[in-house]
PDB file of C-alpha atoms (C1' of nucleotides) in Angstrom:
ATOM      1  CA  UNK A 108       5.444   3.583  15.433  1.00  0.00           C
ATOM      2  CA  UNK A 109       5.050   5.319  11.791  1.00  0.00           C
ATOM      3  CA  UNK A 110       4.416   2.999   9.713  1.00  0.00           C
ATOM      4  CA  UNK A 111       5.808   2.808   5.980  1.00  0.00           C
ATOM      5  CA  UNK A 112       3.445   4.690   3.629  1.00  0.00           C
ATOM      6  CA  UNK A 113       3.190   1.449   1.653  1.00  0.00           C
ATOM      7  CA  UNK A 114       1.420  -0.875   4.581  1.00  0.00           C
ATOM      8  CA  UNK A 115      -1.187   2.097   5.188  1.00  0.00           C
ATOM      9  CA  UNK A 116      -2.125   1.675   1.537  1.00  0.00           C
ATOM     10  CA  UNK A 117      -5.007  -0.524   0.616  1.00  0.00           C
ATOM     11  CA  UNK A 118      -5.962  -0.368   4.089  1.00  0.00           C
ATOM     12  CA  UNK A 119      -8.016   2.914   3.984  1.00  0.00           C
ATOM     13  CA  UNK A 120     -10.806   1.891   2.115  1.00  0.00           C
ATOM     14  CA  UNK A 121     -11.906  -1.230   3.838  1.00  0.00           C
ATOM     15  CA  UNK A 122     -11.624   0.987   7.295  1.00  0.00           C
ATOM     16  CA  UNK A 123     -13.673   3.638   6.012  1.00  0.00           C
ATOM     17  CA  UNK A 124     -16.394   1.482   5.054  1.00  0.00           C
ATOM     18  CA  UNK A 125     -16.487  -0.805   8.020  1.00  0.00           C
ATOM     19  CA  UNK A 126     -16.326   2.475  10.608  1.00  0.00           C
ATOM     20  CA  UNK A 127     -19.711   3.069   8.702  1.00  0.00           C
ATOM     21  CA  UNK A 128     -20.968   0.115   9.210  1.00  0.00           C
ATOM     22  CA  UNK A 129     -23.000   0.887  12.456  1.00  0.00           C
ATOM     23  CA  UNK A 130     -23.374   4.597  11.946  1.00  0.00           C
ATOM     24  CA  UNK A 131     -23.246   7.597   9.660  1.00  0.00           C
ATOM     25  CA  UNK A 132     -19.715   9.621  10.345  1.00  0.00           C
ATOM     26  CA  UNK A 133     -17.914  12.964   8.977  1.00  0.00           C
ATOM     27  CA  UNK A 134     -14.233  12.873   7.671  1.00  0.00           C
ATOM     28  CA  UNK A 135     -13.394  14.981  10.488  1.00  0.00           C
ATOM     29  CA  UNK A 136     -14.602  12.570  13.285  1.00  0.00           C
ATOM     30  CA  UNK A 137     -12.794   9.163  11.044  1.00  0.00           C
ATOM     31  CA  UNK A 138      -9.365  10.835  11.141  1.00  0.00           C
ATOM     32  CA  UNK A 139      -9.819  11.631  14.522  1.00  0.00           C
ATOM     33  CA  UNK A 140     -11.338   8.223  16.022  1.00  0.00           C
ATOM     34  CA  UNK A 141      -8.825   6.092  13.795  1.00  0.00           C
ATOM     35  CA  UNK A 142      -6.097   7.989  14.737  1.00  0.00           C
ATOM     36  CA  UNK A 143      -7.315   7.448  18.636  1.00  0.00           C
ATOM     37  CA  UNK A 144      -8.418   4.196  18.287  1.00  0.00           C
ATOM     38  CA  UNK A 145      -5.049   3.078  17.103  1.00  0.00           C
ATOM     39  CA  UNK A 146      -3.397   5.480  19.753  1.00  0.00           C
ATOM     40  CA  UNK A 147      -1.168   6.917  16.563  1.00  0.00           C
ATOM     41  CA  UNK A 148       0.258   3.678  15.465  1.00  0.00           C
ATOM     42  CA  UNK A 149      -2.375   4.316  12.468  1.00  0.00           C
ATOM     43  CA  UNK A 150      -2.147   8.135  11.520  1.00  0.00           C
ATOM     44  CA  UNK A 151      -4.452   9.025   8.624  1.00  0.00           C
ATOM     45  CA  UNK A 152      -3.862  12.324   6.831  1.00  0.00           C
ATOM     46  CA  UNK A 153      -6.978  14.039   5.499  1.00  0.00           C
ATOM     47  CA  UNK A 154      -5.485  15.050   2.119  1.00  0.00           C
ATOM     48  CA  UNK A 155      -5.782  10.523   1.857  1.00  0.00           C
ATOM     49  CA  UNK A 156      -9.103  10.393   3.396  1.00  0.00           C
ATOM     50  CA  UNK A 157     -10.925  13.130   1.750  1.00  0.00           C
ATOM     51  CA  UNK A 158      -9.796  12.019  -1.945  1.00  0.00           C
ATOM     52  CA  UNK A 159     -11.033   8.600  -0.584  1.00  0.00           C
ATOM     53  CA  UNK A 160     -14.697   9.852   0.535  1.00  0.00           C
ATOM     54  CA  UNK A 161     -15.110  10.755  -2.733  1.00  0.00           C
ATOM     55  CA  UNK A 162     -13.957   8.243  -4.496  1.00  0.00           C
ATOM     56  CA  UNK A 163     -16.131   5.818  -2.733  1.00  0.00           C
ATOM     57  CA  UNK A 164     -18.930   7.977  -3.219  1.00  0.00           C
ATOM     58  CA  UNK A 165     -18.325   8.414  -6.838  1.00  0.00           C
ATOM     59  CA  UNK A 166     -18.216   4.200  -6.957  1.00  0.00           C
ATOM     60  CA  UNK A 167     -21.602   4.135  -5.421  1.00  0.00           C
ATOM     61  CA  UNK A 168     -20.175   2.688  -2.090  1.00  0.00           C
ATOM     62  CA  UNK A 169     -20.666   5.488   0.368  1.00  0.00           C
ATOM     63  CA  UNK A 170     -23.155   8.496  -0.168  1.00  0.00           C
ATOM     64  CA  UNK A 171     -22.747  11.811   1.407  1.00  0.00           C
ATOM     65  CA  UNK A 172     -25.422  14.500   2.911  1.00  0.00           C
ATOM     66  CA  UNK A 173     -24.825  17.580   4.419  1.00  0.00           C
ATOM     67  CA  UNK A 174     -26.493  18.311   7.843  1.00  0.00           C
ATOM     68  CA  UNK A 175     -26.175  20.464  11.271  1.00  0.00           C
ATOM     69  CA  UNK A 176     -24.078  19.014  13.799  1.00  0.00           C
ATOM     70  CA  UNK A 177     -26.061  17.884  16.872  1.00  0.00           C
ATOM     71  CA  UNK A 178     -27.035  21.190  18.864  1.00  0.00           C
ATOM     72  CA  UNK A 179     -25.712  19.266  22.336  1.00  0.00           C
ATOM     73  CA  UNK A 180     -22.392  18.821  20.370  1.00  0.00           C
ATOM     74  CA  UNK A 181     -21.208  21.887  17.673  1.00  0.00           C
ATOM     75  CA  UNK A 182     -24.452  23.601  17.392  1.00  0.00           C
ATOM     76  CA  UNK A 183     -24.619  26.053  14.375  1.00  0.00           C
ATOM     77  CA  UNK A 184     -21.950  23.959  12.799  1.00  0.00           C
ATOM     78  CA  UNK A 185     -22.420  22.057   9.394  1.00  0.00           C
ATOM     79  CA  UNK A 186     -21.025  18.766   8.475  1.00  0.00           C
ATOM     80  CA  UNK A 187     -21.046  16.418   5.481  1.00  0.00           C
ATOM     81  CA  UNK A 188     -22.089  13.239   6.746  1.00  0.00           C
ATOM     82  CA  UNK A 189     -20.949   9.914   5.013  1.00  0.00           C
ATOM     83  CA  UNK A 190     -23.547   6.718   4.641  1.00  0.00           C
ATOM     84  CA  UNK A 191     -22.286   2.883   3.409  1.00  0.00           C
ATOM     85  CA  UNK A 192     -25.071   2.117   0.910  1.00  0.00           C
ATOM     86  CA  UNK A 193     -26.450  -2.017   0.183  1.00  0.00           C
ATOM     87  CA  UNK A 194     -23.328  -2.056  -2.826  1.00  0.00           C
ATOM     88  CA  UNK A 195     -20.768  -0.549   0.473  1.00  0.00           C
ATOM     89  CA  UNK A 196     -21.975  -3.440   1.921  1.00  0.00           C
ATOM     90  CA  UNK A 197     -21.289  -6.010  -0.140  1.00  0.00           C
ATOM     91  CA  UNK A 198     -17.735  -4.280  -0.761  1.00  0.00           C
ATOM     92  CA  UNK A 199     -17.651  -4.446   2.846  1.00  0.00           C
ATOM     93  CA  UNK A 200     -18.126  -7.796   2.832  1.00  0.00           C
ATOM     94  CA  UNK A 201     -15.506  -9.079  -0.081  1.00  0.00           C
ATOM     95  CA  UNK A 202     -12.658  -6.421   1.503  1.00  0.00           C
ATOM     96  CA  UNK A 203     -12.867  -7.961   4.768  1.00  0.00           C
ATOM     97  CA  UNK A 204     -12.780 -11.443   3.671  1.00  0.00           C
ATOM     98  CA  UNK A 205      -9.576 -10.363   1.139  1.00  0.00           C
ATOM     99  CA  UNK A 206      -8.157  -8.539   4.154  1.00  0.00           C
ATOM    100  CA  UNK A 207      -8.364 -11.735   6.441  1.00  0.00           C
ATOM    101  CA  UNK A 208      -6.639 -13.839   3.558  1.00  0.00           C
ATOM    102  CA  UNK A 209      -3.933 -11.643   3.460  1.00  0.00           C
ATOM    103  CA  UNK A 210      -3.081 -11.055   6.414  1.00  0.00           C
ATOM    104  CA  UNK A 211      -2.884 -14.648   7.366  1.00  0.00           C
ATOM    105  CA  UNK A 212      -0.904 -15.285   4.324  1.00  0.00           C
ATOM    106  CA  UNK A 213       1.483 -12.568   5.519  1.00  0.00           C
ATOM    107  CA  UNK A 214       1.820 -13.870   9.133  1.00  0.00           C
ATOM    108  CA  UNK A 215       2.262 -17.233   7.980  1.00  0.00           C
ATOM    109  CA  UNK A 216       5.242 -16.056   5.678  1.00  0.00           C
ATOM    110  CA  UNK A 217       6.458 -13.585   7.949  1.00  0.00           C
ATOM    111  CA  UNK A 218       6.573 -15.662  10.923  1.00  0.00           C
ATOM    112  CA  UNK A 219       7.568 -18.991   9.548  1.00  0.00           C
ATOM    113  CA  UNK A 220       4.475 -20.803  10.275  1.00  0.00           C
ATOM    114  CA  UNK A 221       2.717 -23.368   8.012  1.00  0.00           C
ATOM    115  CA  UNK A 222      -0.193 -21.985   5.849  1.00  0.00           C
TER     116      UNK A 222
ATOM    117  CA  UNK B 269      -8.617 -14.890  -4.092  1.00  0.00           C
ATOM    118  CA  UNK B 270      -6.514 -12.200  -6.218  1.00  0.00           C
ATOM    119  CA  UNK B 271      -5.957  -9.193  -3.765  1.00  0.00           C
ATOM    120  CA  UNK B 272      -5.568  -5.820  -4.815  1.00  0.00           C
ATOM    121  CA  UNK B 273      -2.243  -4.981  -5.559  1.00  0.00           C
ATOM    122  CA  UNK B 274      -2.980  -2.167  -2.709  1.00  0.00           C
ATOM    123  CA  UNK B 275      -2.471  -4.742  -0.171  1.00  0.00           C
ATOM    124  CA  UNK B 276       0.185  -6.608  -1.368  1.00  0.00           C
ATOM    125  CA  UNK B 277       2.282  -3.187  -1.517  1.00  0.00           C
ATOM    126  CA  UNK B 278       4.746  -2.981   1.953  1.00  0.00           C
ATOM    127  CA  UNK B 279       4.418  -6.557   2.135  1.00  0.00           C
ATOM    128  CA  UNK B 280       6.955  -7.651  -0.619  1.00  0.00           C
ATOM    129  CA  UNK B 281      10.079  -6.511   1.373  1.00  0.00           C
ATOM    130  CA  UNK B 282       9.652  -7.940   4.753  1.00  0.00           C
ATOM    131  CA  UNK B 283       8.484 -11.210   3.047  1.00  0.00           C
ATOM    132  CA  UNK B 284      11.548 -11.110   0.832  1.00  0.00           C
ATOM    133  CA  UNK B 285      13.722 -10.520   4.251  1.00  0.00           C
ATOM    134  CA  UNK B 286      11.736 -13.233   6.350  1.00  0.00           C
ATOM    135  CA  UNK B 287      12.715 -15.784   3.035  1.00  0.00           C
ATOM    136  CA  UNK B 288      16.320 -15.315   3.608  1.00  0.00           C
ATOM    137  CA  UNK B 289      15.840 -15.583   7.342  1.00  0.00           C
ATOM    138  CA  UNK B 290      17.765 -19.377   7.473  1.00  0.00           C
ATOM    139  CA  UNK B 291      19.268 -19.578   4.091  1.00  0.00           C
ATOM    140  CA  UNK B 292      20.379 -18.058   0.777  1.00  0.00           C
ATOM    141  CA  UNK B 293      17.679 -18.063  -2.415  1.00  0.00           C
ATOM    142  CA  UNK B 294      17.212 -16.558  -5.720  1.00  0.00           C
ATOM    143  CA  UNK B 295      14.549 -14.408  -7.331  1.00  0.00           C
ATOM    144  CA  UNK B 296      12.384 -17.050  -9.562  1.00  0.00           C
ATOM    145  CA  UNK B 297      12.325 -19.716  -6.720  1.00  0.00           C
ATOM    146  CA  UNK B 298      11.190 -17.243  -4.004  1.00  0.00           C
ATOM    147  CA  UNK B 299       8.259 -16.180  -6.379  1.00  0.00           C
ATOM    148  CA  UNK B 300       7.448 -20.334  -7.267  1.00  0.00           C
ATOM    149  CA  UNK B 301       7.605 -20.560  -3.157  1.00  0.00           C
ATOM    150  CA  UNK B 302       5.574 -17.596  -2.229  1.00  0.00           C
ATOM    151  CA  UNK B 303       2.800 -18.298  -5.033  1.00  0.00           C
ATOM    152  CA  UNK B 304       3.054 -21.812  -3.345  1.00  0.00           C
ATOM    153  CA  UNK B 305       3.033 -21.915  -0.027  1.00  0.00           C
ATOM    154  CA  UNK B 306      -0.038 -19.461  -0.131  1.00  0.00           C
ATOM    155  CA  UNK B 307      -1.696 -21.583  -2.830  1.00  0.00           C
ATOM    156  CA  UNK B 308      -1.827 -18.548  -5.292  1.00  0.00           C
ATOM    157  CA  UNK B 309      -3.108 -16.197  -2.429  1.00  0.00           C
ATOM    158  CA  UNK B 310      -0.444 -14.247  -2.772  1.00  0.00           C
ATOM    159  CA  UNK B 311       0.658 -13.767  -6.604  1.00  0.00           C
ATOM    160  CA  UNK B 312       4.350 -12.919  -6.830  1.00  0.00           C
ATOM    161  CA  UNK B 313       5.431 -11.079 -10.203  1.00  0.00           C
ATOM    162  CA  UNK B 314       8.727 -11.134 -11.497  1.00  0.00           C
ATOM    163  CA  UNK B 315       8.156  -7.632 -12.397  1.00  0.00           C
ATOM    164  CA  UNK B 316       7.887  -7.041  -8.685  1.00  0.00           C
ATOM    165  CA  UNK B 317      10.410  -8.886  -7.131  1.00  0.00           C
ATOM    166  CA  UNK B 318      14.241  -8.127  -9.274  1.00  0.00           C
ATOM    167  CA  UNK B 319      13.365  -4.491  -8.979  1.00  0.00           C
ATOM    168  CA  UNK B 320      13.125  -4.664  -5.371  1.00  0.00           C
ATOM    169  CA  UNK B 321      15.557  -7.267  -4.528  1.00  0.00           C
ATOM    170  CA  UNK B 322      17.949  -5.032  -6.369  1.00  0.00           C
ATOM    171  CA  UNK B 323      16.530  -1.920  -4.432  1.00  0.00           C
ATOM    172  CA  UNK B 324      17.650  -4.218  -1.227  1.00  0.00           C
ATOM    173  CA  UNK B 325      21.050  -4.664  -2.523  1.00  0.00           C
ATOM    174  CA  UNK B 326      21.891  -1.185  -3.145  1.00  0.00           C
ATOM    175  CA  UNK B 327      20.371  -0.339   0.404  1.00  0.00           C
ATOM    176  CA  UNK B 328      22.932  -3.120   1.718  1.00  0.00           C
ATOM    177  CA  UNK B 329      19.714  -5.272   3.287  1.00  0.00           C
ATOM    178  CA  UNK B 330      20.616  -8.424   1.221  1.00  0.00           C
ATOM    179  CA  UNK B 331      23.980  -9.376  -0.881  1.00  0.00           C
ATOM    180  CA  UNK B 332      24.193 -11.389  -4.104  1.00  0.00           C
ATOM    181  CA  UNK B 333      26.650 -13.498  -5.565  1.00  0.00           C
ATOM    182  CA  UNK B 334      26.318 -15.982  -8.735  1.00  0.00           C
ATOM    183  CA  UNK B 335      26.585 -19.559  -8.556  1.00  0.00           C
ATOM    184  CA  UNK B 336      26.156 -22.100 -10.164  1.00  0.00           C
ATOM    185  CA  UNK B 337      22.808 -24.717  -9.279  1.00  0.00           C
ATOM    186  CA  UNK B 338      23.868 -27.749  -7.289  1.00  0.00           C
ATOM    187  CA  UNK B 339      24.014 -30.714  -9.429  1.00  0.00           C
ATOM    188  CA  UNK B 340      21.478 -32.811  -8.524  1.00  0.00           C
ATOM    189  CA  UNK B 341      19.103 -29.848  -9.165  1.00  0.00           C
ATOM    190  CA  UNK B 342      19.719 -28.316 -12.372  1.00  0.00           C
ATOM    191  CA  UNK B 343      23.400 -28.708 -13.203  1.00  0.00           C
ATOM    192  CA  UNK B 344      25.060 -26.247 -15.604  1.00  0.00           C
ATOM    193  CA  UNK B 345      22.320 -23.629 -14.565  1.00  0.00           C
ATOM    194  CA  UNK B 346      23.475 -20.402 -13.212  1.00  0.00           C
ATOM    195  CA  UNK B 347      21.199 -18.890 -10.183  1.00  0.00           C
ATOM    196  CA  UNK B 348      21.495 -15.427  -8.275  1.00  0.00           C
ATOM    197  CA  UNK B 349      21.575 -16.109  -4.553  1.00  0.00           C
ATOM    198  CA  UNK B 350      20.797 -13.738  -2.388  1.00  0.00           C
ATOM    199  CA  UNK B 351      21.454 -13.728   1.219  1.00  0.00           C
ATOM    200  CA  UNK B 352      20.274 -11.372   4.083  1.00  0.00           C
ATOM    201  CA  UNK B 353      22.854  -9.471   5.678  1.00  0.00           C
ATOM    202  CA  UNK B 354      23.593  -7.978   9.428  1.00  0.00           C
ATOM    203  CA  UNK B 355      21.592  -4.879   8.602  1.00  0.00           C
ATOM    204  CA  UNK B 356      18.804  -6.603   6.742  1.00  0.00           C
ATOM    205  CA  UNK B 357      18.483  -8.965  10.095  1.00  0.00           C
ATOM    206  CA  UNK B 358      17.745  -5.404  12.123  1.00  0.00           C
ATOM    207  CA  UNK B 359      15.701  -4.354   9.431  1.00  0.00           C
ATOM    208  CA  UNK B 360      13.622  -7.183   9.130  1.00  0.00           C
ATOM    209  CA  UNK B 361      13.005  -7.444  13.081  1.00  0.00           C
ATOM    210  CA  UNK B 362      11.990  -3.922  12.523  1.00  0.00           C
ATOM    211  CA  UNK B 363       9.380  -4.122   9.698  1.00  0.00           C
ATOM    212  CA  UNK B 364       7.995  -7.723  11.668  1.00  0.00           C
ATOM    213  CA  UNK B 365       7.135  -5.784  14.456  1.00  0.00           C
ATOM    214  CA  UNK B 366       5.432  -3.222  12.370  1.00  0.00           C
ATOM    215  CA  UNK B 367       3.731  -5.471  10.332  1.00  0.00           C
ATOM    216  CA  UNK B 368       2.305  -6.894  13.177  1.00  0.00           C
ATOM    217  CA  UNK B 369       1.051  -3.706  15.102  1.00  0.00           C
ATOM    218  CA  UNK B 370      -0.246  -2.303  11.594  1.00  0.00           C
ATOM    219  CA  UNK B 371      -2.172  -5.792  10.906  1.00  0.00           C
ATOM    220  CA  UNK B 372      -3.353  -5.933  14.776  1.00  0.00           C
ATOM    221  CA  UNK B 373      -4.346  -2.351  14.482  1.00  0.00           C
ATOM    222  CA  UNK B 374      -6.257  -3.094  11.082  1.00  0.00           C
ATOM    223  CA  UNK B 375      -7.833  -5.853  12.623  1.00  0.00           C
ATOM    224  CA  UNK B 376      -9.553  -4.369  15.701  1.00  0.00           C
ATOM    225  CA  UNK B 377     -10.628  -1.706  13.255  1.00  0.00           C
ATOM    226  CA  UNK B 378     -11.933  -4.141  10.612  1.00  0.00           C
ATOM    227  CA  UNK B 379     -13.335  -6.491  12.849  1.00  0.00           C
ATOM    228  CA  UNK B 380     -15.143  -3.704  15.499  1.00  0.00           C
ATOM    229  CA  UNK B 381     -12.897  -5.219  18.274  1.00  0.00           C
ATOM    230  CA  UNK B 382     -11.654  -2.678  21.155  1.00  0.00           C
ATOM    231  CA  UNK B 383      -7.718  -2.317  20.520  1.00  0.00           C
TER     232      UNK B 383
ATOM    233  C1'  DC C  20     -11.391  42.822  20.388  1.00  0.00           C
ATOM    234  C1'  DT C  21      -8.117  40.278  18.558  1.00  0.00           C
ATOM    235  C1'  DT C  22      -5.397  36.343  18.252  1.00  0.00           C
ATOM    236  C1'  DG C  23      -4.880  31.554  18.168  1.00  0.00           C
ATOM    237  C1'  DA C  24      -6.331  26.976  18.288  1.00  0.00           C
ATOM    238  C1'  DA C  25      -9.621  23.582  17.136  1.00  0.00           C
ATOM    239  C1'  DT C  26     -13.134  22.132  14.022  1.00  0.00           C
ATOM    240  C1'  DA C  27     -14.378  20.914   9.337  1.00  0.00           C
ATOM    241  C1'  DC C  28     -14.083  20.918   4.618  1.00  0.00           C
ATOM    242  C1'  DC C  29     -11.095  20.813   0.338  1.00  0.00           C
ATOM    243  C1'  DT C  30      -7.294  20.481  -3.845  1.00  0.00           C
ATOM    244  C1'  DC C  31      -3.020  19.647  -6.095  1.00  0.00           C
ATOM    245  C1'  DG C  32       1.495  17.841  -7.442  1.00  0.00           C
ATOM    246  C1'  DG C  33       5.225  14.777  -6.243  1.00  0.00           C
ATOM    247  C1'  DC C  34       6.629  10.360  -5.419  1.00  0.00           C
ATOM    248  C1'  DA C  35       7.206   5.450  -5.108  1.00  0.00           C
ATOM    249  C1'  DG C  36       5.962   0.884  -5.771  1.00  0.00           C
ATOM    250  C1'  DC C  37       3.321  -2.795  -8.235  1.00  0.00           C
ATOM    251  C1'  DC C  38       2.448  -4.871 -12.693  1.00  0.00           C
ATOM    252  C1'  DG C  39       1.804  -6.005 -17.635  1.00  0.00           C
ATOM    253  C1'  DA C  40       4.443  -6.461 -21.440  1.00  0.00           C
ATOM    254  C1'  DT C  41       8.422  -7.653 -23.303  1.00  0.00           C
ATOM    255  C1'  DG C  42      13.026  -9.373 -23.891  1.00  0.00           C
ATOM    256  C1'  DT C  43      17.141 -12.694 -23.469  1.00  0.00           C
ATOM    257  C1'  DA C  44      19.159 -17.238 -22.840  1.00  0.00           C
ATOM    258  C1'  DT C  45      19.447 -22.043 -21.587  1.00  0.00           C
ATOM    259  C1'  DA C  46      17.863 -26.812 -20.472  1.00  0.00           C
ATOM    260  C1'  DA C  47      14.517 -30.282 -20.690  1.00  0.00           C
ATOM    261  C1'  DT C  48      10.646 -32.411 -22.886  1.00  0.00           C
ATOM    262  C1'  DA C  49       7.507 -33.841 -26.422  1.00  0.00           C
TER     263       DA C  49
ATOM    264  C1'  DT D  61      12.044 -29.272 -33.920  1.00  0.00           C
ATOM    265  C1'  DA D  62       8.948 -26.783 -31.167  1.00  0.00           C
ATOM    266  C1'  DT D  63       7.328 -25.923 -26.810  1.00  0.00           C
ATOM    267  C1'  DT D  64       7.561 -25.474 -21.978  1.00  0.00           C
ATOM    268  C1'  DA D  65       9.980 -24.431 -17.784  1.00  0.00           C
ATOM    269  C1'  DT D  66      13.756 -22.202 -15.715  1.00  0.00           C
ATOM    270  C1'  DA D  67      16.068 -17.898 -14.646  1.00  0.00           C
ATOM    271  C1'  DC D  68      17.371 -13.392 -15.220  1.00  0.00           C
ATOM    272  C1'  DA D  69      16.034  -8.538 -16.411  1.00  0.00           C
ATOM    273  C1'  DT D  70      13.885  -3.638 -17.828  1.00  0.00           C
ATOM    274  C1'  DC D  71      10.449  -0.121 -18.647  1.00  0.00           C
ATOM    275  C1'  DG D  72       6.431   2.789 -18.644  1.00  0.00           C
ATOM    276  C1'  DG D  73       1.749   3.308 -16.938  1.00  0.00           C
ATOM    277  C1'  DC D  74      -1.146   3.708 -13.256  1.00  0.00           C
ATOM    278  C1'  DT D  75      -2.792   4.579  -8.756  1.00  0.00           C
ATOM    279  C1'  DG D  76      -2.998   5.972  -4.204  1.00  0.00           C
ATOM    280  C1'  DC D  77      -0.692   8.262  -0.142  1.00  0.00           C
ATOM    281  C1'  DC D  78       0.943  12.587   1.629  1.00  0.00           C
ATOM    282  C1'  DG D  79       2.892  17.279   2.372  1.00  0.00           C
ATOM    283  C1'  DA D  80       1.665  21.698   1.629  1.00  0.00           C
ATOM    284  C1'  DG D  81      -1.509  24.842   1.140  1.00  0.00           C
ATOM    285  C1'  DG D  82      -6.211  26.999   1.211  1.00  0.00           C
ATOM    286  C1'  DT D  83     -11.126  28.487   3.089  1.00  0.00           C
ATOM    287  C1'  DA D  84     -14.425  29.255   6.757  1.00  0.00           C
ATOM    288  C1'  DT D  85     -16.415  28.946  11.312  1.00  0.00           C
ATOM    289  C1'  DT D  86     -16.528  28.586  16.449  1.00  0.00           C
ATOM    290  C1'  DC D  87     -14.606  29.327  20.899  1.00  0.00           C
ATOM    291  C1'  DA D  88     -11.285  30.376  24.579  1.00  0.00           C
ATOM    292  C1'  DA D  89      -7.583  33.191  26.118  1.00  0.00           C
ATOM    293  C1'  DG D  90      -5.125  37.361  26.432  1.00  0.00           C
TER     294       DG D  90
END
DNA sequence: CTTGAATACCTCGGCAGCCGATGTATAATA
DNA sequence: TATTATACATCGGCTGCCGAGGTATTCAAG
């Protein structure tokens, strides 16, 4: 579907944080599992993602460790592994809500409803 | 709730097309009615809006003319009204549909739901 | 063995859109 | 008379997405 540049925007950082929600990930495996997940209709680029990582990281919302990839997986192979820290969390917490808002606002605008 | 201008970026044009979906309107009313109708959710600039409603025009999505306010509204005001056209109909079919995929998409993402 | 693809990380500059600030002019209100 | 609301507009700064390009390693195919 390709979406317009301009919808993707805004949207990465919330994504990134609530992927780590559950578990520690690599850029790598995010790009790959977001663009699966959405089968393409989401299509993240790493020169956005990686910028991102760091970003967050740099804001204290994310923080970053390098380790070997699981031996049963890419053995010998070294990855930097991304965690959401307690402040993440809280982020977490106050993008989701602001994402919810929005989007109702949007659908309510976009498809004629009532708010 | 004051949403990161991130977010609200992609959104302004489809909104702006979905306005004019059943009749005419001009710039300063359709920010009053946006800020309104989503109780300040959504924060419409005036910054934001002429620049793109004129970026619309020249890409032949909407058409202006002058006129002059109905009477029994603000008589001997002049108002831009801006209507969609033909190709801003297909246009806005064609970003509602996106929106809608992009905000389901960031939603089962967001939310941990399966897609 | 060498080539190519996949994995995994990264940077940089261009571009486009949102916004704050600012400006103009008129009508209504205090 | 001064202020507020209406109604239009521009401009430059900022920020984030992306295309293009780069490095290095592992593994399968030729």
């Amino acid at each position: 579907m390709d979406f317009s540049q301009d919808l993707i925007r805004g949207s990465v950082v919330p994504i990134v944080l609530a992927l780590l929600r559950n578990r520690p990930m690599y850029g790598y495996e995010m790009v790959k599992l977001v663009n699966a997940r959405t089968k393409g209709r989401l299509e993240w680029k790493e020169g956005t993602l990686y910028p991102t990582l760091h970003r967050l990281q740099s804001l204290g919302l994310v923080s970053a460790r390098w380790a070997d990839a699981p031996a049963d997986e890419a053995p010998g192979r070294k990855r930097k592994y991304y965690s959401i820290t307690r402040k993440g969390r809280t982020e977490l917490a106050r993008r989701t809500q602001e994402w919810s808002q929005f989007s109702l606002s949007v659908n309510a605008l976009l498809l004629g409803g009532r708010l």
